[in-house]
Amino acid sequence: MFRRARRSCGPVVCLSGDFPAIDVEEVTRGRVRLAGLPPADLGREIDWRADPYGRRSWMLNLHTLRWAGGLVAAHERSGDPAPLDRAAALVEDWIRRNPRDRPDTSSWAWAEHAVALRAPVLVCLSEHVDTPLVRDGLWEHGRLLADPALYRHGHNHGLDQDIALLVVGVRLGRDAWRDLAVRRMTASAELAIDEEGVLHEQAPRYGHYVHRRLGVALRAIERSGLAVPPRLAARRAALEAYVTHATQPDGRLTPIGDSPADLRPPRFEHAEPPVRVFAAGYVFGRTAWDDPRAAFYSIRFGPGRRLHGHEDHLGVTYHARGRPVLVEGGFHSYERTGYVEWTRSPEAHNVPVVAGARFRPGTATRLTAREEGPSRQAFRLTDDAYGVARTREVLVEHRRDLMAVLDSVPAGSAVRSLWHFDPSLEVLARRDGVVVLGDGERRVTLLQFAVPQAGPPRPAGGQGVRPGLIATGHLRTAESVTVVSPESSRLLTLIVPGGAEPSVTVGDGMVTVDGVPVPVPLLGVMGGGSRPSER
């Protein structure tokens, strides 16, 4: 048994409630579950270089020791000394066997995010256990966390570093560290979160993560006896609009960027219009709030890819009648595999690809016009990601659920569009310009038309239909259908959900679907013309 810790250094701000839930008996005997993978039997004597699954996320989680922190939390709940003794033994063993200056120490042991997530474990343990190793470990972690060369400014890792430096500084009585953490936290939040609440990491999942971690930060600041900076609280509150609009009618976050398709964020109070354009590069629209059968769509534009973003500009997703229709490749993991690289590529998204042209990563896309009415909305976007002007117009019609997309490139170039359908849908019928998909009595019809500069649209045959693999969650996939359009300089695609194949007629500059007109071009028909976007 270890001695009780001395209290003279400073109070303990223990964030044990933030540690993951564990099976105490399992962890005590060396059976550990990490990163959503099956449990690994590590035994009582841990091999800190173990890599049983060959997974980067598993290795990171091993070295954060948050699973050992769960033992400290179990002791605090029950008073049982056994979990605390095991936690102390694990932490001391880790410190002894993972010195920073030894070449055989795992590269994950002192990775900046591992340090940030491990330090609060040492703080919690120090409330109950005082040994030279634990105290020295706290000081070493504090020095690393305070080092500006290792700080991830404006990044979610930086926020975790700030939280860790705050609680270490308070515990060791280092007011300079404590105050530095709060200053950095505020400046970093104002860099990472814009005034509309969009996180610049380009994935709604990280908006949710940073909102949750800022909640931990604000509690830690208050428990440290400090006042929460109003600017910091304001940026956290602003995130709620972004996360709310990015949440689909089924309660899951839109899987844009590194956002798992099965993540359900908390519900925030809102008094927002159903359609919102965020200047940082998102359009989110729906027919109603709090209705699981509402239609919903997203469109991407804005600055080039960074951090947790994908090459998804001009990409769309679409829900109708309570079900997903158009989905994306999604987020699978942080592993370095060909499949993960593919999920980030344009081909994993519902985008137009310029035939025979080389894609230029990181290209920005502009939203150049938009029209918004109660029953239909339309948007125009453009970029030169393939070295020529690539323009997409998107119209979403709610009187008769449908999405219309017009893709165009200059004469002499050709575009083909990619359409990834929800894994529940399978191909039922194909003919020139038409692909019918279904699931039981549900039907979704894809129609495509070549649109000449003069004259009526005409059916565009030659669609390719191929199997795809969609990430449905962390390390999970499902088979899906991808439809590849024929090449054309101007191509109109209609996505029409419903119980039966729609009735379609074509006139000069107009396609009518079940009595609902779809004009070509898609903008400039609502009255009042279009208005340019903020970017």
Short mmCIF file of N, CA, C and O in Angstrom, two decimals, residues 45 105 171 194 198 207 212 261 344 349 402 439 479 486:
data_model
loop_
_atom_site.label_atom_id
_atom_site.label_comp_id
_atom_site.label_asym_id
_atom_site.label_seq_id
_atom_site.Cartn_x
_atom_site.Cartn_y
_atom_site.Cartn_z
N GLU A 45 2.15 -8.22 -16.01
CA GLU A 45 3.36 -7.50 -16.39
C GLU A 45 3.17 -6.99 -17.82
O GLU A 45 3.27 -7.75 -18.78
N THR A 105 11.99 2.91 -26.24
CA THR A 105 10.68 3.35 -25.76
C THR A 105 9.74 3.54 -26.95
O THR A 105 10.13 4.09 -27.98
N ARG A 171 -2.17 21.32 -9.30
CA ARG A 171 -1.70 20.30 -8.35
C ARG A 171 -0.31 20.62 -7.83
O ARG A 171 0.00 20.41 -6.63
N ASP A 194 -15.03 29.64 -35.48
CA ASP A 194 -15.36 30.97 -35.97
C ASP A 194 -16.62 31.50 -35.29
O ASP A 194 -17.24 30.82 -34.45
N VAL A 198 -18.40 27.28 -36.40
CA VAL A 198 -17.81 26.20 -37.17
C VAL A 198 -16.38 25.97 -36.72
O VAL A 198 -15.58 26.90 -36.64
N GLY A 207 -16.40 19.07 -34.00
CA GLY A 207 -17.18 20.11 -33.34
C GLY A 207 -17.82 19.58 -32.08
O GLY A 207 -17.81 20.22 -31.01
N ARG A 212 -17.57 19.07 -26.14
CA ARG A 212 -17.54 18.25 -24.93
C ARG A 212 -16.28 18.53 -24.11
O ARG A 212 -16.35 18.69 -22.87
N ALA A 261 -20.29 7.58 -39.06
CA ALA A 261 -21.69 7.67 -39.47
C ALA A 261 -22.66 7.28 -38.37
O ALA A 261 -23.87 7.49 -38.53
N ARG A 344 -10.93 9.48 -47.97
CA ARG A 344 -10.67 10.92 -47.96
C ARG A 344 -10.62 11.52 -49.36
O ARG A 344 -10.57 12.73 -49.51
N HIS A 349 -16.85 10.44 -52.48
CA HIS A 349 -17.91 11.41 -52.21
C HIS A 349 -18.78 11.59 -53.45
O HIS A 349 -18.42 11.17 -54.55
N LEU A 402 -37.12 15.53 -54.05
CA LEU A 402 -36.11 15.21 -55.06
C LEU A 402 -34.93 16.16 -54.89
O LEU A 402 -35.04 17.25 -54.34
N ASP A 439 -35.42 -0.98 -51.59
CA ASP A 439 -35.29 -1.72 -50.33
C ASP A 439 -36.71 -2.01 -49.88
O ASP A 439 -37.39 -1.13 -49.35
N GLU A 479 -21.37 -3.04 -47.66
CA GLU A 479 -21.39 -2.96 -49.10
C GLU A 479 -22.48 -2.01 -49.57
O GLU A 479 -23.55 -1.94 -48.97
N PRO A 486 -22.23 8.75 -67.28
CA PRO A 486 -21.46 8.93 -68.51
C PRO A 486 -20.81 10.30 -68.51
O PRO A 486 -21.14 11.17 -67.70
#
